[in-house]
PDB file of C-alpha atoms in Angstrom:
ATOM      1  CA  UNK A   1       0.000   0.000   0.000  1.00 47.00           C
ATOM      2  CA  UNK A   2       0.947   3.737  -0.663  1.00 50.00           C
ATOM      3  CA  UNK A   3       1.376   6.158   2.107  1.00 73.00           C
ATOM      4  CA  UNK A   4      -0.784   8.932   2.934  1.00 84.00           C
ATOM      5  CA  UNK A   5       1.508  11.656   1.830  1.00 89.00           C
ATOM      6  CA  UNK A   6       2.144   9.893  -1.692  1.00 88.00           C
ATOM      7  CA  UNK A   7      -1.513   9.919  -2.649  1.00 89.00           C
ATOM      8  CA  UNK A   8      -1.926  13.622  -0.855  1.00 93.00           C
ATOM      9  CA  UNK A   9       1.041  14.740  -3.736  1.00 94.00           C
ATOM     10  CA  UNK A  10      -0.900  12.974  -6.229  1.00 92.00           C
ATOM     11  CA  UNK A  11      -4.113  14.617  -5.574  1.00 92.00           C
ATOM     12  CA  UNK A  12      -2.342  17.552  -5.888  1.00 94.00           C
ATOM     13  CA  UNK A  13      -0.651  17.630  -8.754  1.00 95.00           C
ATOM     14  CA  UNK A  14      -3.938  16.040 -10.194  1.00 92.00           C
ATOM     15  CA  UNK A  15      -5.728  19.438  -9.203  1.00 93.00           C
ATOM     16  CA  UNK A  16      -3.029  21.361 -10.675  1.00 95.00           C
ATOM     17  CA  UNK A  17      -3.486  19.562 -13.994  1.00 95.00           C
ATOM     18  CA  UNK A  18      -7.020  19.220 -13.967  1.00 92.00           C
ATOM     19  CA  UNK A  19      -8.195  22.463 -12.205  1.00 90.00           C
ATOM     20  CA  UNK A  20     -10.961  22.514  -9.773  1.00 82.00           C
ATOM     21  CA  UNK A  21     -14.196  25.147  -8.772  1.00 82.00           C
ATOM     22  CA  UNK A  22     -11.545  28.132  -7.855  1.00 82.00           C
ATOM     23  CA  UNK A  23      -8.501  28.024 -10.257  1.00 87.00           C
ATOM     24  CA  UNK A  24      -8.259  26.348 -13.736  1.00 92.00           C
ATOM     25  CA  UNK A  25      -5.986  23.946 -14.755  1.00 94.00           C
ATOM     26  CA  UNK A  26      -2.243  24.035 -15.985  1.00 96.00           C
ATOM     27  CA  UNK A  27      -2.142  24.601 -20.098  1.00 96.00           C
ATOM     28  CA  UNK A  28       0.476  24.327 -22.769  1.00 96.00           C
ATOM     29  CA  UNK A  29       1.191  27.816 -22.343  1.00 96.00           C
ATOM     30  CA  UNK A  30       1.594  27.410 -17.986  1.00 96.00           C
ATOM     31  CA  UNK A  31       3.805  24.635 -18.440  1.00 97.00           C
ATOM     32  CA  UNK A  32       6.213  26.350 -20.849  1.00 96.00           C
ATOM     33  CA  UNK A  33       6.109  29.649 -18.585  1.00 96.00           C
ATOM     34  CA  UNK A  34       7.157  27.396 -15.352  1.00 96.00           C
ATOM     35  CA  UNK A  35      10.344  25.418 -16.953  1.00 95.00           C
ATOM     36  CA  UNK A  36      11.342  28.514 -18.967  1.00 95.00           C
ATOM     37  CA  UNK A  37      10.649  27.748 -22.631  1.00 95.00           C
ATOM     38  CA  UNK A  38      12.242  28.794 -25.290  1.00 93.00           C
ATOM     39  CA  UNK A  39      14.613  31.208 -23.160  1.00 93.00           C
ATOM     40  CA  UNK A  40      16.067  27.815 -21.813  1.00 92.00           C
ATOM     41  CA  UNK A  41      16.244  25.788 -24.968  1.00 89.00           C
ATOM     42  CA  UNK A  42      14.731  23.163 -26.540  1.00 85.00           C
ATOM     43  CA  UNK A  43      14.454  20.518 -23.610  1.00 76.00           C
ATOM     44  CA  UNK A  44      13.930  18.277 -21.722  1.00 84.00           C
ATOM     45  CA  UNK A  45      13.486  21.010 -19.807  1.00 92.00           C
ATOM     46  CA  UNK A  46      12.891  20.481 -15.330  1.00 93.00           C
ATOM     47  CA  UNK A  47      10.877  22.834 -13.302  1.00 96.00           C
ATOM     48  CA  UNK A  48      10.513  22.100  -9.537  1.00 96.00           C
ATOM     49  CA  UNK A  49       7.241  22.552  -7.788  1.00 97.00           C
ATOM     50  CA  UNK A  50       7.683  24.980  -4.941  1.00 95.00           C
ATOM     51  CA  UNK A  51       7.069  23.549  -1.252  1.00 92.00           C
ATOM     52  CA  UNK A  52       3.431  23.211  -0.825  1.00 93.00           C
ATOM     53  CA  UNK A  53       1.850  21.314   2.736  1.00 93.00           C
ATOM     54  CA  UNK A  54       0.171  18.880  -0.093  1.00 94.00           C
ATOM     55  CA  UNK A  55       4.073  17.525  -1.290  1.00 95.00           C
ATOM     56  CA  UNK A  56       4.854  17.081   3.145  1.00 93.00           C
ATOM     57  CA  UNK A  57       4.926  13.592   2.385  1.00 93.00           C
ATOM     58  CA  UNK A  58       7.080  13.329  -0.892  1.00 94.00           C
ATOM     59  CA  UNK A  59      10.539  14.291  -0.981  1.00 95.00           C
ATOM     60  CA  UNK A  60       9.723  16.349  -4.396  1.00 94.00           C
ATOM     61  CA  UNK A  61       7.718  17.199  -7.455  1.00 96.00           C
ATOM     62  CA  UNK A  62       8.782  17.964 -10.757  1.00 94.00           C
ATOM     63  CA  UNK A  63       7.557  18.595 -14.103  1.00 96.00           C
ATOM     64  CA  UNK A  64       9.606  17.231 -17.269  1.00 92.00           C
ATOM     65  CA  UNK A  65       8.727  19.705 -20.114  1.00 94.00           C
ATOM     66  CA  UNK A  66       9.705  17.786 -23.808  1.00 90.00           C
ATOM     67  CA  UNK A  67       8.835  20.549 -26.588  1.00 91.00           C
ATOM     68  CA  UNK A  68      10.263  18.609 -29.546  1.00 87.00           C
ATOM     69  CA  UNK A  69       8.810  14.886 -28.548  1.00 84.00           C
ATOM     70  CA  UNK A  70       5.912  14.143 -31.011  1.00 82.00           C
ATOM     71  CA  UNK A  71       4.452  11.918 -28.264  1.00 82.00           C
ATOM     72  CA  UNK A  72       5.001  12.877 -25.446  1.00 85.00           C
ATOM     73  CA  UNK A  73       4.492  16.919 -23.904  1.00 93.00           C
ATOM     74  CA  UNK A  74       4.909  16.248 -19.767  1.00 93.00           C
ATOM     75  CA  UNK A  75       6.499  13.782 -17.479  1.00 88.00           C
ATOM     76  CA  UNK A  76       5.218  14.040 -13.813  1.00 91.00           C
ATOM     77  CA  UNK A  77       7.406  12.978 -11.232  1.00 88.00           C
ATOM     78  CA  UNK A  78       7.117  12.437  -7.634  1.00 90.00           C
ATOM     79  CA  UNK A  79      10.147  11.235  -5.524  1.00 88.00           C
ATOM     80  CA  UNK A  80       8.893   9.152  -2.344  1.00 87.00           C
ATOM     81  CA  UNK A  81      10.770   9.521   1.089  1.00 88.00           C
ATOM     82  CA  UNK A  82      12.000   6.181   0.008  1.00 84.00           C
ATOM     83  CA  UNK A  83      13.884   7.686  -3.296  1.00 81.00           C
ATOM     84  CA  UNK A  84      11.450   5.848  -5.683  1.00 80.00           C
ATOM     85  CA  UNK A  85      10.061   8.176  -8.438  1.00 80.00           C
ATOM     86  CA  UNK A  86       6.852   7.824  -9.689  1.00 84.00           C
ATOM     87  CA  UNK A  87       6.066   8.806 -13.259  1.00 83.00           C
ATOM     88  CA  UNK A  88       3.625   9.789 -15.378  1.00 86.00           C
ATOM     89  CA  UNK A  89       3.609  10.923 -18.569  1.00 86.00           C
ATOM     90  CA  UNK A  90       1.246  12.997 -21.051  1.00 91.00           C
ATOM     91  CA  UNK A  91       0.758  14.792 -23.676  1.00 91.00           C
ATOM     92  CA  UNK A  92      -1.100  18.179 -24.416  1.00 94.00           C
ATOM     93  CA  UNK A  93      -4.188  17.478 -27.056  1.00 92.00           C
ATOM     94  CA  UNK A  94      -5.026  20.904 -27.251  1.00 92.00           C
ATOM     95  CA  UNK A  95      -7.682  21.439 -24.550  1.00 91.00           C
ATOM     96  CA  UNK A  96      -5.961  19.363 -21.798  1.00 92.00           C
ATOM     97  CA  UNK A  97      -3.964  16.335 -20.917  1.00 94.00           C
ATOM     98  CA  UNK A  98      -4.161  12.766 -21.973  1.00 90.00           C
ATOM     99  CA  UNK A  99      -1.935   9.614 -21.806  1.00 83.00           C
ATOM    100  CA  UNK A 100       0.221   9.091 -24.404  1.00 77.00           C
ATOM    101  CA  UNK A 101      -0.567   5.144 -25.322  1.00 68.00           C
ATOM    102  CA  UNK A 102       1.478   2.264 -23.700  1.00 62.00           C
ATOM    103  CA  UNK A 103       2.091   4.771 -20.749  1.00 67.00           C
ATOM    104  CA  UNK A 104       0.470   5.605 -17.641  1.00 63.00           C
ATOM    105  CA  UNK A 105      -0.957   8.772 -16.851  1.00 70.00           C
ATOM    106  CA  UNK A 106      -3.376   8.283 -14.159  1.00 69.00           C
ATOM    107  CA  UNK A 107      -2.780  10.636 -10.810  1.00 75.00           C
ATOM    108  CA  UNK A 108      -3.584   8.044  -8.482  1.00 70.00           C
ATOM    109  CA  UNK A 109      -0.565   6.128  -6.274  1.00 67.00           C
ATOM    110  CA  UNK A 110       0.128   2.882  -7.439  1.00 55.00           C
ATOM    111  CA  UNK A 111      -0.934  -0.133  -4.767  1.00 49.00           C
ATOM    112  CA  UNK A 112       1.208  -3.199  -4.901  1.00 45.00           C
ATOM    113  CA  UNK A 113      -0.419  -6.419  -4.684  1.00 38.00           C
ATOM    114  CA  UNK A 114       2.403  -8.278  -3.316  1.00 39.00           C
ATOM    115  CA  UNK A 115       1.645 -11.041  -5.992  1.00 38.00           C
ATOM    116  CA  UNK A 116       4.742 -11.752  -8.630  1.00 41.00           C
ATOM    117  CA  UNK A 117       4.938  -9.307 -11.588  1.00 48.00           C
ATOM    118  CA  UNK A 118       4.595 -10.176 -15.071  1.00 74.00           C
ATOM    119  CA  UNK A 119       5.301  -9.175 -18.389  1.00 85.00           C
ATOM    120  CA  UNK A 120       4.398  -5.403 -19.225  1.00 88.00           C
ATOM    121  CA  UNK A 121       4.993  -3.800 -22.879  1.00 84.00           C
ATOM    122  CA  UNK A 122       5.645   0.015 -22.898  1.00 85.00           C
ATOM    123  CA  UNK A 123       6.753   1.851 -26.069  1.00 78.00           C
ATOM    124  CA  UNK A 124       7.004  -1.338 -27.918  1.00 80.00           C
ATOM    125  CA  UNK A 125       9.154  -3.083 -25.293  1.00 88.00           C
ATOM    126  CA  UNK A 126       9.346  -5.423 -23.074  1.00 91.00           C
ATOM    127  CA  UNK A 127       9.683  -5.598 -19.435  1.00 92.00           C
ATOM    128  CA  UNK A 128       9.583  -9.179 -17.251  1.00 91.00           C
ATOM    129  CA  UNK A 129       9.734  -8.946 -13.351  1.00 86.00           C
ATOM    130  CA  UNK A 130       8.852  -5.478 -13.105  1.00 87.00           C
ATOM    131  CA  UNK A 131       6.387  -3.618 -11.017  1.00 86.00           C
ATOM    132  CA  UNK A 132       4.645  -1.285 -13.150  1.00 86.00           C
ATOM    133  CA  UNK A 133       5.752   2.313 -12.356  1.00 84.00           C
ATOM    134  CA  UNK A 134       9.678   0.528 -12.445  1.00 86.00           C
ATOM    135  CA  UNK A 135       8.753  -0.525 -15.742  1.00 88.00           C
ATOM    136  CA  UNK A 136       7.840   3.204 -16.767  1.00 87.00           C
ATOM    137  CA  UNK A 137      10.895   4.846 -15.438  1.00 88.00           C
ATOM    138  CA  UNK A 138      13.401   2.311 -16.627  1.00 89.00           C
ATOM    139  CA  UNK A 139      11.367   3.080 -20.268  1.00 88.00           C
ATOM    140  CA  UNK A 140      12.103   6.175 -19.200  1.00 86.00           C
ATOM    141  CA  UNK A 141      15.787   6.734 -19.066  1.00 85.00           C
ATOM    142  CA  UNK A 142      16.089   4.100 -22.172  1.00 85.00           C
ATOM    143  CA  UNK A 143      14.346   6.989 -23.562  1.00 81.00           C
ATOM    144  CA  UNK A 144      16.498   9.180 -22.634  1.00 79.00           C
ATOM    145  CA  UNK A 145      19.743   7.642 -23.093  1.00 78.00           C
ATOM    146  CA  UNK A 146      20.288   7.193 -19.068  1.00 81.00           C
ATOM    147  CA  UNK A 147      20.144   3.741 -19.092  1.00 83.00           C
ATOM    148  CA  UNK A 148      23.483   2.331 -20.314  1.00 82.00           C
ATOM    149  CA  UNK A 149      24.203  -1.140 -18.570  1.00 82.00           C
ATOM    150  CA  UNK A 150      20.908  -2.662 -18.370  1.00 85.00           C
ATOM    151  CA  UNK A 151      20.633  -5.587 -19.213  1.00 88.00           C
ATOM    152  CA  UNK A 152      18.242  -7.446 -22.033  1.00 93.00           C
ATOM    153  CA  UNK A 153      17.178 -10.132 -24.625  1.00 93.00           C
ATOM    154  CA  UNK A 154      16.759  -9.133 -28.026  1.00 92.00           C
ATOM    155  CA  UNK A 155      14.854 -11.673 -30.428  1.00 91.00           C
ATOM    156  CA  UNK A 156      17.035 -12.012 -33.896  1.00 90.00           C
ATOM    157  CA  UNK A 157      13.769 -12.456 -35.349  1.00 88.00           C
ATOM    158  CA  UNK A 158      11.772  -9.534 -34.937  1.00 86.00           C
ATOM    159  CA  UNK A 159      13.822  -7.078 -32.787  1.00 87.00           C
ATOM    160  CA  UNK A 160      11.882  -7.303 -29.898  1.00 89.00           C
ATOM    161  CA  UNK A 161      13.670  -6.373 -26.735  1.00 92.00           C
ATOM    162  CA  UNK A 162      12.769  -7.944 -23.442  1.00 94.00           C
ATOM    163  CA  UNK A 163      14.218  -6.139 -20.350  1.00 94.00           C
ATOM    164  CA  UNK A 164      14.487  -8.405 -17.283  1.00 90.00           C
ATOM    165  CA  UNK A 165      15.240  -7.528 -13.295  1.00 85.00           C
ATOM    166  CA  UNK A 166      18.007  -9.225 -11.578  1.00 78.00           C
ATOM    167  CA  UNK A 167      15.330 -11.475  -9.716  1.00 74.00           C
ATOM    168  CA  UNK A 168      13.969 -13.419 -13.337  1.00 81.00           C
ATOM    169  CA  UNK A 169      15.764 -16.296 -14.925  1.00 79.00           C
ATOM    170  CA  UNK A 170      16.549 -14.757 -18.153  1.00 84.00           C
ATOM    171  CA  UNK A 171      17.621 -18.665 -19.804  1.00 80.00           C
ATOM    172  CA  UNK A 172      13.589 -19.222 -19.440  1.00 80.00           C
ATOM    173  CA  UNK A 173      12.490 -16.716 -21.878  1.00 88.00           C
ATOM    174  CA  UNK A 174      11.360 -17.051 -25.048  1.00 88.00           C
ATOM    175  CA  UNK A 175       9.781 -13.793 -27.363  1.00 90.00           C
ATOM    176  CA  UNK A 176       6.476 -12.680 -26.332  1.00 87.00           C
ATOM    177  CA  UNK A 177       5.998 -11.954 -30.202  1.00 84.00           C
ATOM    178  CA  UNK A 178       6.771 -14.765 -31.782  1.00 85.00           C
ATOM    179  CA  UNK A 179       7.523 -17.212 -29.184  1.00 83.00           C
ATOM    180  CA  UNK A 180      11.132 -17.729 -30.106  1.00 87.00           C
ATOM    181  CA  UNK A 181      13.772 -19.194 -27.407  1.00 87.00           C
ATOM    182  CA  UNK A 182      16.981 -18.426 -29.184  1.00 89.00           C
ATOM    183  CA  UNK A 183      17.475 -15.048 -27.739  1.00 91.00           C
ATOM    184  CA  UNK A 184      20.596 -12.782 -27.927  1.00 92.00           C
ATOM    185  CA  UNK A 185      21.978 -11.589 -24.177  1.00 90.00           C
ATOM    186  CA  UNK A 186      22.586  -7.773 -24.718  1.00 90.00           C
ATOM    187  CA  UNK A 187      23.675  -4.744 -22.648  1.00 88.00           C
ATOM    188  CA  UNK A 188      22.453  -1.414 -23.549  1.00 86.00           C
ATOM    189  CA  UNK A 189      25.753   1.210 -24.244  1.00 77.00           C
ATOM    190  CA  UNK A 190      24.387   4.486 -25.457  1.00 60.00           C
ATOM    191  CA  UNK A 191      24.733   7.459 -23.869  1.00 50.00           C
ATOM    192  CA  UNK A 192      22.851   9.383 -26.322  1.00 50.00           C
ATOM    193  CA  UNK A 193      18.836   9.727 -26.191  1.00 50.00           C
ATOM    194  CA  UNK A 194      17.005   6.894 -28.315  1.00 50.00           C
ATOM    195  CA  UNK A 195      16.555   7.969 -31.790  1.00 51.00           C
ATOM    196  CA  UNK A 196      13.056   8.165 -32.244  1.00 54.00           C
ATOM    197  CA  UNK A 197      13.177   7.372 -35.837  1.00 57.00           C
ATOM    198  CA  UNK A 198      15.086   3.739 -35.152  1.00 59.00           C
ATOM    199  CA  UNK A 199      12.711   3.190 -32.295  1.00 61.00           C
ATOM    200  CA  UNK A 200       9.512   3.347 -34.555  1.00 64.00           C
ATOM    201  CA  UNK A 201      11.128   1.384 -37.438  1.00 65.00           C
ATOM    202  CA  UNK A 202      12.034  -1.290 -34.784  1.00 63.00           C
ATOM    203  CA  UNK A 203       8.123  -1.496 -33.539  1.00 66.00           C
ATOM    204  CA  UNK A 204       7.604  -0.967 -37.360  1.00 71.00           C
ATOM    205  CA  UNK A 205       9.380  -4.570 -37.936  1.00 69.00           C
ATOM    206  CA  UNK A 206       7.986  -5.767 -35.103  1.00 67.00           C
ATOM    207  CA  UNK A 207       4.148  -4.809 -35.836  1.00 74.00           C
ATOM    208  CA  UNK A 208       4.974  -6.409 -39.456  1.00 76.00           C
ATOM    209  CA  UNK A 209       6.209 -10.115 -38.534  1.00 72.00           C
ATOM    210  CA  UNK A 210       3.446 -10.211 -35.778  1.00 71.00           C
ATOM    211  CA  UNK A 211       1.104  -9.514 -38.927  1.00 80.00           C
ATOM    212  CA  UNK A 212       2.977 -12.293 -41.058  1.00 77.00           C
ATOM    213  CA  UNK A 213       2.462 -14.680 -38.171  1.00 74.00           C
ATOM    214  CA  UNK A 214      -1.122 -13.560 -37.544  1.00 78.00           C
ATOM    215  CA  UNK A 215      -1.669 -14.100 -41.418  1.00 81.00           C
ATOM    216  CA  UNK A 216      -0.090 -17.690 -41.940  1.00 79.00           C
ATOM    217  CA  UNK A 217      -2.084 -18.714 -38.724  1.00 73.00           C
ATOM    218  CA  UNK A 218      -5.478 -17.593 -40.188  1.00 79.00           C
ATOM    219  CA  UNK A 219      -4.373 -19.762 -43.297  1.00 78.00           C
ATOM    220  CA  UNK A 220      -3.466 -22.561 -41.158  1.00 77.00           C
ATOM    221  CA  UNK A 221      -7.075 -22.609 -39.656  1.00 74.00           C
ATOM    222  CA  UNK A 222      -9.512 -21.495 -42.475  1.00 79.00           C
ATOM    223  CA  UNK A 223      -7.319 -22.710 -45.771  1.00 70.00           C
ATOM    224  CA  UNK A 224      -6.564 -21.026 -48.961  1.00 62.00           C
TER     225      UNK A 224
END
């Protein structure tokens, strides 16, 4: 279970965002005002929300302003007392704020089950042993290029990269796309942000053999 000072940050920053009977909420045009845009460049750009009784509980609050990402506008993060950040990410649709697909953007605290965690795709990867908001923020620095050393499987076949914690037996995978067990044991080494480009010509490749195997299935079970 979350703490009482997590959700109280959550609510909010969900206020802030949404707006409620006395103030309206944060726009396109707030958000670039708070981190400083364009005087400040073209991003990722970090403002800091201010000390506020509601954020007591949390050790901070930040907004993650991305002005040149086609998908995603805002990143919300709240550190914990325990050093774990919880994200969330959106993007601005004109008239307010929606989740970008494959990522989370609800402003509720996340409850762990306890139970064992299984396999989550975000952003056309793969992530086995993972609690959710983990997940997210490893996705997260892979985005950004902050994730060098991490360790993964990537299927010859399709490109599909399956990120694993320290706790899963990585020799028991096999591709959640294809269902291949000869896997290649990689370790990311950028240092540069993902190109976005590669990244949607790998899901690209990946969309199109899941098709291909979709396609020779359906001729396998109604004929020619």
């Amino acid at each position: 279970m979350t703490d009482a000072g997590l959700d109280q940050a959550f609510d909010k920053v969900r206020s802030l965002l949404e707006g409620d009977l006395e103030h309206p909420g944060l726009t396109l045009y707030d958000l670039r005002q708070l981190v400083g845009y364009p005087e400040k460049g073209d991003g990722p750009l970090c403002y800091t929300l201010p000390e506020d009784p509601s954020f007591h509980g949390v050790t901070a609050v930040r907004f993650f302003y991305y002005p040149r990402d086609p998908e995603i506008t805002l990143i919300v993060e709240i550190e914990d007392k325990q050093g774990k950040r919880h994200l969330r990410h959106f993007r601005w649709n004109g008239s307010g704020w929606t989740a970008p697909i494959g990522f989370k953007g609800d402003l509720l605290a996340t409850r762990e089950s306890g139970s064992s965690h299984g396999l989550l795709e975000i952003a056309g990867d793969f992530y086995v042993g993972y609690p959710l908001e983990e997940a997210e923020g490893l996705a997260e620095y892979i985005r950004r290029g902050e994730a060098a050393g991490n360790k993964y499987l990537l299927c010859p076949r399709d490109n599909t990269r399956i990120f694993y914690a320290p706790s899963v037996a990585a020799a028991g995978l096999a591709c959640p796309r294809c269902n291949n067990t000869t896997l290649l044991y990689k370790t990311l080494s950028f240092s540069n942000p993902e190109d976005r480009l590669d990244q949607i010509l790998r899901e690209q490749k990946a969309l199109r053999v899941a098709l291909e195997e979709l396609m020779l299935y359906l001729k396998r079970k109604l004929g020619p």
